[in-house]
Amino acid sequence: MPTISREEAAHLARLARLELAPDELDHLAGQLDAIAGYVARVSEVAAEDIPPTSHPLPLTNVFRDDELKPGLEAQAGLAAAPEAEDGRFRVPRILGEEA
Amino acid sequence: MTVTTQRLPTLAEAVARYDPVLGLEVHVELGTVTKMFCGCSTTFGAEPNSQVCPVCLGLPGSLPVLNRVAVESAIRLGLALNCTIASWCRFARKNYFYPDMPKNFQISQYDEPIAYNGWLDVVYEGVTYRIGVTRAHLEEDTGKSVHVGGATGRIHGASHALLDYNRSGIPLIEIVSKPILVPPAIAPAVGRAYVTELRMLIRALGISPARMELGQLRCDANVSLKPSGATEFGTRTETKNVNSLRSVERAISYEIRRQAAVLSEGGRVVQETRHWHEDTGETTAGRSKEQAEDYRYFPEPDLVPLAPSPEWVESLRATLPESPVARRARLQREWRLSDLEMRDVLNAGAVDLVAATVDAGSDPAGAKKWWLGQIARAANERGVDLEQVGISPSDVAQVQALVAAGTLNDRLARQVIDGVLAGEGTPDEVVAARGLAAVSDDAALLTAVDEAIAAMPDVAAKVRAGKLAAVGALVGAVMKATRGQADAARVRELTLQRLTGPAA
Ligand SMILES: [Zn+2]
């Protein structure tokens, strides 16, 4: 049976760049554990002869031709950005990558 | 543990005690017209964020649709690398937070690559090494970040970053080699030869221009050492940003020497990403991988599985070009080169360049002479690959055509190449700007010109006085003396030069 520990919840929060208070971690660890439990019950029902399903549609090989399609008008994408500079999206400095 | 450069052993000293094991990951940006999952242009050098749409900006509600040509390119490359093509495979989300990937995940392939378990034969110094290929898979490229406020675009000390998403979503194929175990002393050179061979193959397939200086071919080099003769692999480092053939060899060599120094001092190699610095020829520590990455891959729900039918795969196999080995054998015959000469061309990474120069009209001997001689020396001096030195195959063919036409002799041709390498323009522009026009049978022409001038001193005086139209009489005399076989325009030029001095 799955158990999502408080440490695992903290790890997931870090991966998702979420800052969670200790009481939030306790709360969410419990909830995540419950969700994992529901999924595990579905797995129990699935017999050996049922392959894992990642896509509900019985489709393969959906392609488009390599043809240009108009994108966003110049700078329209930037218009929605919180900050822009020199035609580029401006973001806070990126830490922890390079010594 | 810090090791100073002064105490690094030489490569020979390092490989006397340790055997290197290499693993090379090569990313190729495909030359498709549009991106992997949207119809945005892939043209290089456009204004920032001018080739974007909701899909490649990762805006909510947008959905990817797969580019057929990208898939065909991957299958063709997989076949050319002697891989098995998956009969069914899926894309996966690689989850991470970094501003170059606005969706916060990259669409890649995880445990179901489209091509796997192949090999590539690499020839070095006349010996063939079969390099195993673990897999070749499709994924999308990231955007480009510029770090502002720090030194020279580096992250360290930066105040903020600026993002351009034109590159975001351009199709990539990542080719992962199996562990490469070759005679230790030549491991760096074989690593370079592998990337060179792969580049030739990719170009022969026509799936990418594979220009390393434009980032269309990028190499990450994994290096580990084990004591000579041991069977268990050591801890590896992954050196990023290795973006020229020359750097592949240098970066591998540096890492072998650095790790040998660490190990021989009783230290421990840290599993980490390292950054290659072209200017210093060293690698520096980046992100530590001691804390295993957790990308939480899962099947991409927005794309249905890929299931290439055997018929499709076979029809793509029929489009494969001749193998690089067969092509080189054919070119060697066509170019009439000895085995040793062909090996020199191959080792210089110049096969494609010489071939393109010959295709542009040059004779093979001339093309080989320039690329392996003067241009190779210039590339060495500047520390760049031949392709990055600033002269194109068509430039070289043009110089060779001028030589063949007798307009340039060898000495002048070298000056023209110097001029092109110095950024003075095309060969014709350099010839004009430097006033390098002609000698060889010009010598004969000049004799005739001098005789004509001596025979018609009054006409010559008029020309000297600025009545240039009068030169016609002198040209006529020379044409008569040479029984019409001289180039009249050239004779006119020479006569004017004789009388009024060379053009500025
Ligand atoms: Zn797009």
Coordinates of C-alpha atoms and ligand atoms in Angstrom, one line a residue:
Chain A
M1 CA 0.0 0.0 0.0
P2 CA 1.4 3.4 -0.9
T3 CA 2.4 5.7 1.9
I4 CA 3.4 9.2 1.0
S5 CA 5.6 10.3 3.9
R6 CA 6.1 13.9 5.1
E7 CA 9.6 13.8 3.6
E8 CA 8.3 12.7 0.2
A9 CA 5.7 15.5 0.3
A10 CA 8.5 18.0 1.1
H11 CA 10.6 16.6 -1.8
L12 CA 7.7 17.0 -4.2
A13 CA 7.1 20.5 -2.9
R14 CA 10.8 21.4 -3.6
L15 CA 10.6 19.9 -7.1
A16 CA 7.5 22.0 -7.7
R17 CA 9.2 25.1 -6.3
L18 CA 6.5 25.4 -3.6
E19 CA 7.2 26.7 -0.2
L20 CA 5.0 24.9 2.3
A21 CA 4.6 25.5 6.0
P22 CA 5.0 22.5 8.3
D23 CA 1.3 22.1 8.9
E24 CA 0.6 22.3 5.2
L25 CA 3.1 19.5 4.6
D26 CA 1.3 17.3 7.2
H27 CA -2.0 18.1 5.6
L28 CA -0.9 17.4 2.0
A29 CA 1.1 14.3 2.8
G30 CA -2.1 12.8 4.1
Q31 CA -4.1 13.9 1.1
L32 CA -1.5 12.6 -1.4
D33 CA -1.4 9.3 0.4
A34 CA -5.1 9.0 0.1
I35 CA -4.9 9.7 -3.7
A36 CA -2.2 7.2 -4.2
G37 CA -4.3 4.7 -2.3
Y38 CA -7.2 5.2 -4.7
V39 CA -5.0 4.6 -7.7
A40 CA -3.6 1.5 -6.0
R41 CA -7.1 0.1 -5.7
V42 CA -7.6 0.5 -9.5
S43 CA -4.4 -1.4 -10.0
E44 CA -5.7 -4.2 -7.8
V45 CA -8.7 -4.6 -10.0
A46 CA -6.6 -4.7 -13.3
A47 CA -5.9 -8.3 -14.1
E48 CA -2.7 -9.6 -15.7
D49 CA -4.2 -9.5 -19.1
I50 CA -5.0 -5.8 -19.0
P51 CA -2.1 -3.7 -20.4
P52 CA -1.2 -0.4 -18.7
T53 CA -3.0 2.4 -20.5
S54 CA -1.4 5.8 -21.1
H55 CA -3.7 7.0 -23.8
P56 CA -7.5 6.5 -23.9
L57 CA -7.7 6.9 -27.6
P58 CA -7.0 3.9 -29.9
L59 CA -4.9 6.2 -32.2
T60 CA -1.2 6.2 -33.3
N61 CA 0.8 8.2 -35.8
V62 CA -0.9 11.6 -35.8
F63 CA 1.3 13.9 -37.8
R64 CA 1.2 17.3 -39.4
D65 CA 3.2 18.3 -42.5
D66 CA 6.3 20.3 -42.1
E67 CA 4.6 23.6 -43.3
L68 CA 4.8 27.0 -41.8
K69 CA 1.9 28.4 -39.9
P70 CA 1.7 31.9 -38.7
G71 CA 2.5 32.2 -35.0
L72 CA 2.0 35.1 -32.7
E73 CA 2.3 38.7 -34.1
A74 CA 5.8 40.0 -33.2
Q75 CA 5.9 40.9 -29.6
A76 CA 2.3 39.7 -28.9
G77 CA 3.8 36.9 -26.8
L78 CA 5.8 39.4 -24.8
A79 CA 2.7 41.6 -24.2
A80 CA 1.5 39.0 -21.6
A81 CA 4.9 38.8 -19.9
P82 CA 5.2 40.3 -16.4
E83 CA 8.5 41.9 -17.6
A84 CA 10.3 42.2 -21.0
E85 CA 13.5 43.8 -22.1
D86 CA 15.2 44.0 -25.6
G87 CA 12.4 41.8 -27.1
R88 CA 13.0 39.1 -24.6
F89 CA 11.2 37.8 -21.5
R90 CA 12.8 39.1 -18.4
V91 CA 13.0 36.7 -15.5
P92 CA 14.8 36.8 -12.1
R93 CA 18.3 35.7 -12.0
I94 CA 18.9 31.9 -12.1
L95 CA 20.7 30.5 -9.1
G96 CA 22.5 27.3 -8.2
E97 CA 23.5 26.3 -11.7
E98 CA 27.1 27.5 -11.9
A99 CA 29.8 28.0 -9.3
Chain B
M1 CA 39.2 18.9 -4.4
T2 CA 41.0 21.6 -6.3
V3 CA 43.7 20.6 -8.7
T4 CA 45.9 23.3 -10.2
T5 CA 46.8 23.1 -13.9
Q6 CA 50.5 23.1 -13.1
R7 CA 50.2 19.7 -11.4
L8 CA 48.1 18.1 -14.1
P9 CA 49.8 15.1 -15.6
T10 CA 50.2 14.9 -19.4
L11 CA 47.7 12.7 -21.3
A12 CA 50.5 10.1 -21.7
E13 CA 51.2 10.1 -17.9
A14 CA 47.5 9.9 -17.1
V15 CA 46.8 6.9 -19.4
A16 CA 49.9 5.1 -18.2
R17 CA 48.0 4.5 -14.9
Y18 CA 44.3 4.8 -15.9
D19 CA 42.0 3.6 -18.7
P20 CA 39.5 6.2 -19.8
V21 CA 35.9 5.3 -20.6
L22 CA 34.0 7.7 -22.7
G23 CA 30.3 8.2 -23.3
L24 CA 29.2 10.8 -25.9
E25 CA 25.8 12.4 -26.1
V26 CA 25.3 14.3 -29.3
H27 CA 22.3 16.6 -29.9
V28 CA 21.4 17.4 -33.5
E29 CA 19.1 20.2 -34.3
L30 CA 17.0 19.0 -37.3
G31 CA 16.8 21.1 -40.4
T32 CA 13.0 21.0 -40.6
V33 CA 11.2 24.1 -41.9
T34 CA 9.1 24.2 -38.8
K35 CA 9.4 23.2 -35.1
M36 CA 8.7 19.8 -33.7
F37 CA 5.2 20.4 -32.4
C38 CA 4.0 23.6 -34.0
G39 CA 4.2 25.4 -37.4
C40 CA 6.7 28.1 -36.2
S41 CA 9.8 28.8 -38.4
T42 CA 13.2 27.4 -37.3
T43 CA 15.2 30.0 -39.3
F44 CA 18.4 30.9 -37.4
G45 CA 19.1 34.5 -36.5
A46 CA 15.6 36.0 -36.5
E47 CA 14.6 38.7 -34.1
P48 CA 14.1 37.4 -30.5
N49 CA 10.7 35.9 -29.9
S50 CA 9.6 36.5 -33.5
Q51 CA 9.1 32.8 -34.2
V52 CA 6.8 31.7 -31.4
C53 CA 3.2 30.7 -30.9
P54 CA 1.1 29.4 -27.9
V55 CA 2.5 25.9 -28.3
C56 CA 6.2 26.7 -28.1
L57 CA 5.6 29.4 -25.5
G58 CA 3.8 26.7 -23.4
L59 CA 0.7 28.8 -23.0
P60 CA -2.2 27.0 -21.3
G61 CA -4.6 25.1 -23.6
S62 CA -2.2 24.8 -26.5
L63 CA -1.7 21.3 -27.9
P64 CA 1.3 19.8 -29.7
V65 CA 1.1 18.1 -33.1
L66 CA 4.0 16.1 -34.3
N67 CA 6.1 17.1 -37.4
R68 CA 6.2 14.1 -39.7
V69 CA 9.6 15.1 -41.2
A70 CA 11.1 15.1 -37.8
V71 CA 10.0 11.5 -37.2
E72 CA 11.2 10.5 -40.7
S73 CA 14.6 12.1 -40.0
A74 CA 14.9 10.2 -36.7
I75 CA 14.0 6.9 -38.4
R76 CA 16.5 7.5 -41.2
L77 CA 19.3 8.4 -38.8
G78 CA 18.4 5.4 -36.7
L79 CA 18.6 3.1 -39.7
A80 CA 21.9 4.7 -40.8
L81 CA 23.2 4.0 -37.3
N82 CA 22.3 0.3 -37.6
C83 CA 19.7 0.7 -34.9
T84 CA 16.5 -1.2 -34.3
I85 CA 13.5 1.0 -35.0
A86 CA 10.8 0.8 -32.3
S87 CA 7.6 -0.6 -33.7
W88 CA 5.7 1.3 -31.0
C89 CA 7.0 4.1 -28.7
R90 CA 5.8 7.1 -26.8
F91 CA 6.9 10.6 -25.9
A92 CA 7.4 11.5 -22.3
R93 CA 7.4 14.6 -20.2
K94 CA 10.7 15.4 -18.5
N95 CA 9.7 17.7 -15.7
Y96 CA 12.0 20.4 -14.5
F97 CA 11.8 24.1 -13.6
Y98 CA 14.0 26.3 -15.7
P99 CA 13.1 29.4 -17.6
D100 CA 14.4 28.1 -20.9
M101 CA 11.5 25.6 -20.9
P102 CA 8.3 27.6 -20.5
K103 CA 6.0 24.6 -20.1
N104 CA 8.1 23.5 -17.1
F105 CA 8.6 20.2 -18.9
Q106 CA 10.4 19.1 -22.0
I107 CA 8.8 16.7 -24.4
S108 CA 11.3 13.9 -24.9
Q109 CA 11.5 10.2 -25.0
Y110 CA 12.3 8.2 -22.0
D111 CA 12.4 4.4 -21.9
E112 CA 10.9 4.0 -25.4
P113 CA 13.3 5.7 -27.8
I114 CA 12.4 5.5 -31.5
A115 CA 15.8 3.9 -32.4
Y116 CA 18.1 1.8 -30.2
N117 CA 21.0 -0.6 -30.1
G118 CA 23.0 0.3 -33.1
W119 CA 26.6 1.2 -34.0
L120 CA 28.8 3.5 -36.0
D121 CA 32.2 2.5 -37.5
V122 CA 34.8 5.2 -36.9
V123 CA 38.1 5.1 -38.7
Y124 CA 41.1 6.7 -36.9
E125 CA 44.7 6.4 -38.3
G126 CA 43.6 3.7 -40.6
V127 CA 42.0 1.5 -37.9
T128 CA 38.3 1.0 -37.6
Y129 CA 36.6 1.2 -34.2
R130 CA 33.0 0.2 -33.9
I131 CA 31.3 2.6 -31.5
G132 CA 28.0 1.3 -30.0
V133 CA 24.9 3.4 -30.0
T134 CA 22.6 2.9 -27.1
R135 CA 19.7 4.9 -28.5
A136 CA 18.7 7.8 -30.7
H137 CA 15.6 9.6 -29.5
L138 CA 13.5 12.7 -30.4
E139 CA 13.1 15.7 -28.2
E140 CA 12.5 19.4 -28.4
D141 CA 15.1 22.1 -28.0
T142 CA 14.9 24.7 -25.3
G143 CA 14.9 28.5 -25.5
K144 CA 18.0 30.6 -25.1
S145 CA 18.8 32.6 -22.0
V146 CA 21.1 35.6 -21.7
H147 CA 22.3 36.4 -18.2
V148 CA 22.5 40.1 -17.6
G149 CA 24.7 41.9 -15.1
G150 CA 27.4 39.3 -14.6
A151 CA 30.6 38.8 -16.5
T152 CA 30.3 37.9 -20.1
G153 CA 26.9 36.4 -20.0
R154 CA 27.6 34.0 -17.2
I155 CA 25.2 33.2 -14.5
H156 CA 27.6 34.1 -11.7
G157 CA 26.9 37.6 -10.6
A158 CA 23.9 38.1 -13.0
S159 CA 21.1 40.3 -11.8
H160 CA 18.5 38.8 -14.1
A161 CA 18.1 36.7 -17.3
L162 CA 16.4 37.4 -20.7
L163 CA 14.7 34.7 -22.6
D164 CA 14.3 34.2 -26.4
Y165 CA 12.0 31.3 -27.3
N166 CA 12.7 31.1 -31.1
R167 CA 14.7 28.0 -30.5
S168 CA 12.2 26.5 -28.1
G169 CA 10.6 23.5 -29.7
I170 CA 13.0 23.0 -32.6
P171 CA 13.3 19.2 -33.1
L172 CA 16.4 17.5 -31.8
I173 CA 17.7 14.0 -32.0
E174 CA 19.9 12.9 -29.1
I175 CA 22.3 10.1 -29.9
V176 CA 23.7 8.3 -26.9
S177 CA 26.8 6.2 -27.4
K178 CA 27.6 3.0 -25.5
P179 CA 30.7 3.2 -23.3
I180 CA 33.7 3.8 -25.6
L181 CA 36.7 1.7 -24.6
V182 CA 39.6 2.2 -27.1
P183 CA 43.4 2.3 -26.7
P184 CA 43.7 4.9 -23.8
A185 CA 46.2 7.1 -25.5
I186 CA 44.0 7.8 -28.5
A187 CA 40.6 8.0 -26.6
P188 CA 40.3 11.8 -27.0
A189 CA 41.1 11.6 -30.8
V190 CA 38.7 8.7 -31.3
G191 CA 36.0 10.7 -29.5
R192 CA 36.6 13.5 -31.9
A193 CA 36.6 11.1 -34.8
Y194 CA 33.2 9.7 -33.7
V195 CA 31.6 13.1 -33.6
T196 CA 33.2 13.9 -37.0
E197 CA 31.8 10.7 -38.5
L198 CA 28.4 11.3 -37.0
R199 CA 28.4 14.9 -38.5
M200 CA 29.3 13.5 -42.0
L201 CA 26.5 10.9 -41.7
I202 CA 23.9 13.5 -40.6
R203 CA 24.9 15.7 -43.5
A204 CA 24.8 12.9 -46.0
L205 CA 21.3 12.1 -44.8
G206 CA 20.4 15.8 -45.3
I207 CA 18.6 16.0 -42.0
S208 CA 20.6 18.9 -40.6
P209 CA 23.4 21.2 -41.7
A210 CA 25.0 20.1 -38.4
R211 CA 27.1 23.3 -38.0
M212 CA 28.6 23.2 -34.6
E213 CA 29.3 26.9 -34.4
L214 CA 25.6 27.5 -34.8
G215 CA 24.7 25.0 -32.1
Q216 CA 23.2 22.6 -34.6
L217 CA 25.4 19.8 -33.4
R218 CA 26.3 19.8 -29.7
C219 CA 28.3 17.3 -27.7
D220 CA 28.2 16.3 -24.0
A221 CA 31.2 14.3 -23.1
N222 CA 31.0 11.8 -20.2
V223 CA 34.5 10.7 -19.0
S224 CA 35.5 8.3 -16.3
L225 CA 38.7 6.6 -15.4
K226 CA 39.5 3.2 -14.0
P227 CA 42.9 1.8 -13.0
S228 CA 44.6 0.2 -16.0
G229 CA 43.2 -3.2 -16.6
A230 CA 40.4 -2.9 -14.1
T231 CA 36.9 -3.9 -15.2
E232 CA 34.7 -1.8 -13.0
F233 CA 34.0 1.7 -14.3
G234 CA 34.9 4.8 -12.2
T235 CA 32.7 7.8 -11.3
R236 CA 32.0 9.9 -14.4
T237 CA 31.7 13.6 -15.1
E238 CA 29.6 15.1 -17.9
T239 CA 31.2 18.0 -19.6
K240 CA 28.7 20.3 -21.4
N241 CA 29.1 23.0 -24.0
V242 CA 31.6 21.1 -26.2
N243 CA 30.8 22.8 -29.5
S244 CA 33.6 22.2 -31.9
L245 CA 35.4 19.0 -33.0
R246 CA 38.6 20.4 -31.7
S247 CA 37.0 21.0 -28.3
V248 CA 35.7 17.5 -28.1
E249 CA 39.2 16.2 -28.2
R250 CA 40.6 18.8 -25.9
A251 CA 37.8 18.5 -23.3
I252 CA 38.1 14.7 -23.1
S253 CA 41.9 15.0 -22.8
Y254 CA 41.6 17.6 -20.1
E255 CA 39.1 15.6 -18.1
I256 CA 41.3 12.5 -18.3
R257 CA 44.2 14.5 -17.0
R258 CA 42.2 16.2 -14.3
Q259 CA 40.6 13.0 -13.0
A260 CA 44.0 11.2 -13.1
A261 CA 45.4 14.0 -10.9
V262 CA 42.5 13.7 -8.5
L263 CA 42.8 9.9 -8.3
S264 CA 46.5 9.7 -8.0
E265 CA 46.4 12.1 -5.0
G266 CA 44.0 9.7 -3.3
G267 CA 41.0 11.9 -4.1
R268 CA 37.6 11.0 -5.3
V269 CA 36.0 12.1 -8.6
V270 CA 32.7 13.8 -7.9
Q271 CA 29.8 12.9 -10.2
E272 CA 28.9 16.3 -11.6
T273 CA 28.2 18.4 -14.7
R274 CA 31.3 20.3 -15.8
H275 CA 31.5 23.3 -18.0
W276 CA 34.0 23.5 -20.9
H277 CA 35.9 26.8 -21.4
E278 CA 37.2 27.2 -24.9
D279 CA 39.5 30.0 -23.9
T280 CA 41.4 28.3 -21.1
G281 CA 41.0 24.8 -22.3
E282 CA 39.7 23.7 -18.9
T283 CA 36.6 22.4 -17.4
T284 CA 35.0 23.7 -14.2
A285 CA 32.6 22.2 -11.8
G286 CA 28.9 22.8 -12.4
R287 CA 25.8 21.2 -10.9
S288 CA 26.6 18.2 -8.6
K289 CA 24.7 15.1 -9.6
E290 CA 25.2 13.5 -6.2
Q291 CA 21.6 14.3 -5.5
A292 CA 20.0 12.2 -8.2
E293 CA 17.9 14.2 -10.6
D294 CA 14.2 13.6 -10.4
Y295 CA 12.6 14.4 -13.6
R296 CA 9.4 12.4 -12.9
Y297 CA 9.1 11.2 -16.5
F298 CA 5.6 10.1 -17.5
P299 CA 4.0 9.4 -20.9
E300 CA 3.0 12.6 -22.7
P301 CA -0.8 12.6 -22.6
D302 CA -1.1 15.2 -25.4
L303 CA 0.6 13.0 -28.1
V304 CA -0.6 9.6 -29.2
P305 CA 2.0 6.8 -29.5
L306 CA 4.2 6.5 -32.5
A307 CA 4.0 3.2 -34.4
P308 CA 6.1 3.2 -37.6
S309 CA 4.9 0.4 -39.8
P310 CA 7.5 -1.9 -41.3
E311 CA 6.4 -0.6 -44.8
W312 CA 7.1 3.0 -43.8
V313 CA 10.5 2.1 -42.2
E314 CA 11.5 0.1 -45.3
S315 CA 10.5 2.9 -47.6
L316 CA 12.7 5.3 -45.5
R317 CA 15.5 2.7 -45.6
A318 CA 15.4 3.0 -49.4
T319 CA 16.2 6.7 -49.2
L320 CA 19.4 6.2 -47.3
P321 CA 22.5 7.6 -49.0
E322 CA 25.6 5.5 -49.4
S323 CA 27.4 4.7 -46.1
P324 CA 30.1 7.2 -45.1
V325 CA 32.7 4.4 -45.6
A326 CA 31.5 3.7 -49.1
R327 CA 31.3 7.4 -49.9
R328 CA 34.9 8.0 -48.8
A329 CA 36.1 5.0 -50.8
R330 CA 34.3 6.5 -53.9
L331 CA 35.7 10.0 -53.2
Q332 CA 39.2 8.7 -52.8
R333 CA 38.9 7.0 -56.2
E334 CA 37.4 10.1 -57.8
W335 CA 40.0 12.4 -56.2
R336 CA 42.8 10.0 -57.0
L337 CA 44.3 10.1 -53.5
S338 CA 46.5 7.6 -51.8
D339 CA 45.2 5.9 -48.6
L340 CA 47.5 8.2 -46.6
E341 CA 46.3 11.3 -48.3
M342 CA 42.7 10.3 -47.8
R343 CA 43.5 9.6 -44.1
D344 CA 44.9 13.1 -43.8
V345 CA 41.7 14.6 -45.3
L346 CA 39.6 12.5 -42.9
N347 CA 41.7 13.4 -39.8
A348 CA 41.5 17.1 -40.6
G349 CA 37.7 16.8 -40.6
A350 CA 37.8 18.1 -44.2
V351 CA 36.0 15.4 -46.3
D352 CA 32.8 17.4 -46.6
L353 CA 34.7 20.7 -47.2
V354 CA 36.9 19.2 -50.0
A355 CA 33.8 17.5 -51.5
A356 CA 31.9 20.7 -51.5
T357 CA 34.8 22.6 -53.0
V358 CA 35.1 20.0 -55.8
D359 CA 31.3 20.3 -56.3
A360 CA 31.8 24.0 -56.6
G361 CA 34.1 23.4 -59.6
S362 CA 37.6 23.0 -58.1
D363 CA 40.0 20.2 -59.0
P364 CA 40.4 17.8 -56.1
A365 CA 44.2 18.4 -55.7
G366 CA 43.7 22.1 -55.4
A367 CA 40.8 21.8 -53.0
K368 CA 42.8 19.4 -50.7
K369 CA 45.9 21.6 -50.9
W370 CA 44.2 24.7 -49.6
W371 CA 42.1 23.1 -46.9
L372 CA 44.9 21.0 -45.5
G373 CA 47.5 23.6 -45.9
Q374 CA 47.1 27.3 -45.5
I375 CA 43.5 27.1 -44.2
A376 CA 44.3 24.4 -41.7
R377 CA 47.2 26.4 -40.4
A378 CA 45.0 29.5 -39.9
A379 CA 42.4 27.3 -38.1
N380 CA 45.0 26.0 -35.8
E381 CA 46.4 29.4 -35.0
R382 CA 43.0 30.7 -34.2
G383 CA 42.0 27.6 -32.3
V384 CA 38.8 26.8 -34.3
D385 CA 37.6 24.1 -36.6
L386 CA 38.1 24.4 -40.4
E387 CA 34.4 25.2 -40.8
Q388 CA 34.6 28.1 -38.4
V389 CA 37.6 29.8 -39.8
G390 CA 35.8 32.1 -42.2
I391 CA 36.2 30.8 -45.7
S392 CA 33.7 28.7 -47.6
P393 CA 34.1 25.9 -50.1
S394 CA 32.8 28.1 -52.9
D395 CA 35.4 30.8 -51.9
V396 CA 38.2 28.2 -52.2
A397 CA 36.8 26.9 -55.5
Q398 CA 36.8 30.5 -56.8
V399 CA 40.4 31.0 -55.8
Q400 CA 41.3 27.7 -57.5
A401 CA 39.4 28.8 -60.7
L402 CA 41.4 32.0 -60.8
V403 CA 44.6 29.9 -60.5
A404 CA 43.4 27.6 -63.2
A405 CA 42.6 30.6 -65.4
G406 CA 46.1 31.9 -64.9
T407 CA 44.8 35.0 -63.2
L408 CA 46.5 34.2 -60.0
N409 CA 49.8 32.4 -59.4
D410 CA 50.3 30.4 -56.2
R411 CA 51.8 33.2 -54.2
L412 CA 48.9 35.6 -55.1
A413 CA 46.4 32.9 -54.4
R414 CA 47.7 32.5 -50.9
Q415 CA 47.3 36.3 -50.4
V416 CA 43.8 36.1 -51.7
I417 CA 43.0 33.3 -49.1
D418 CA 44.6 35.4 -46.4
G419 CA 42.4 38.2 -47.4
V420 CA 39.2 36.1 -47.3
L421 CA 40.3 34.7 -43.9
A422 CA 40.9 38.3 -42.7
G423 CA 37.3 39.1 -43.5
E424 CA 38.0 41.2 -46.6
G425 CA 35.2 39.7 -48.6
T426 CA 35.0 37.1 -51.4
P427 CA 38.1 36.2 -53.5
D428 CA 37.0 38.5 -56.3
E429 CA 36.6 41.4 -53.8
V430 CA 40.0 40.6 -52.3
V431 CA 41.6 40.5 -55.7
A432 CA 40.1 43.8 -56.6
A433 CA 40.7 45.5 -53.3
R434 CA 44.3 44.4 -52.9
G435 CA 45.0 44.9 -56.6
L436 CA 46.2 41.3 -56.8
A437 CA 45.2 41.0 -60.5
A438 CA 47.2 38.6 -62.5
V439 CA 50.6 37.4 -63.5
S440 CA 51.6 34.1 -65.0
D441 CA 50.9 34.5 -68.7
D442 CA 50.4 38.2 -67.9
A443 CA 54.2 38.2 -68.0
A444 CA 53.9 37.5 -71.7
L445 CA 51.2 40.0 -72.1
L446 CA 53.2 42.7 -70.3
T447 CA 56.1 42.2 -72.8
A448 CA 53.7 42.8 -75.6
V449 CA 52.2 45.8 -73.8
D450 CA 55.7 47.3 -73.2
E451 CA 56.6 46.8 -76.9
A452 CA 53.4 48.5 -78.0
I453 CA 54.1 51.5 -75.6
A454 CA 57.7 51.7 -76.9
A455 CA 56.3 51.7 -80.5
M456 CA 53.7 54.4 -79.9
P457 CA 55.3 56.9 -77.4
D458 CA 52.8 59.7 -78.3
V459 CA 49.8 57.5 -77.7
A460 CA 51.3 56.5 -74.4
A461 CA 51.9 60.1 -73.4
K462 CA 48.2 60.9 -74.1
V463 CA 47.1 58.1 -71.8
R464 CA 49.5 59.2 -69.2
A465 CA 48.1 62.7 -69.5
G466 CA 44.6 61.3 -68.6
K467 CA 43.1 60.6 -72.1
L468 CA 42.2 57.1 -71.2
A469 CA 40.3 56.6 -74.4
A470 CA 43.5 56.7 -76.3
V471 CA 44.5 53.3 -74.8
G472 CA 42.4 51.6 -77.5
A473 CA 45.2 52.0 -80.0
L474 CA 47.7 50.3 -77.7
V475 CA 45.3 47.5 -76.9
G476 CA 44.8 47.0 -80.6
A477 CA 48.5 46.7 -81.2
V478 CA 48.8 44.1 -78.4
M479 CA 45.9 42.1 -79.7
K480 CA 47.5 42.1 -83.1
A481 CA 50.8 41.1 -81.7
T482 CA 49.2 38.2 -79.8
R483 CA 47.1 37.2 -82.8
G484 CA 43.9 37.9 -80.9
Q485 CA 44.5 35.3 -78.3
A486 CA 44.8 37.7 -75.3
D487 CA 41.8 38.9 -73.2
A488 CA 41.3 42.4 -74.5
A489 CA 39.8 43.6 -71.2
R490 CA 42.8 42.2 -69.4
V491 CA 45.2 43.8 -71.9
R492 CA 43.5 47.2 -71.4
E493 CA 43.8 46.8 -67.6
L494 CA 47.5 45.9 -67.9
T495 CA 48.3 48.8 -70.3
L496 CA 46.5 51.3 -68.1
Q497 CA 48.4 49.9 -65.0
R498 CA 51.7 50.3 -66.9
L499 CA 50.9 53.9 -67.8
T500 CA 49.0 55.2 -64.8
G501 CA 50.1 52.8 -62.0
P502 CA 48.0 50.2 -60.3
A503 CA 44.5 51.0 -59.2
A504 CA 44.2 52.3 -55.6
Ligands
ZN1 ZN 5.4 27.7 -32.1

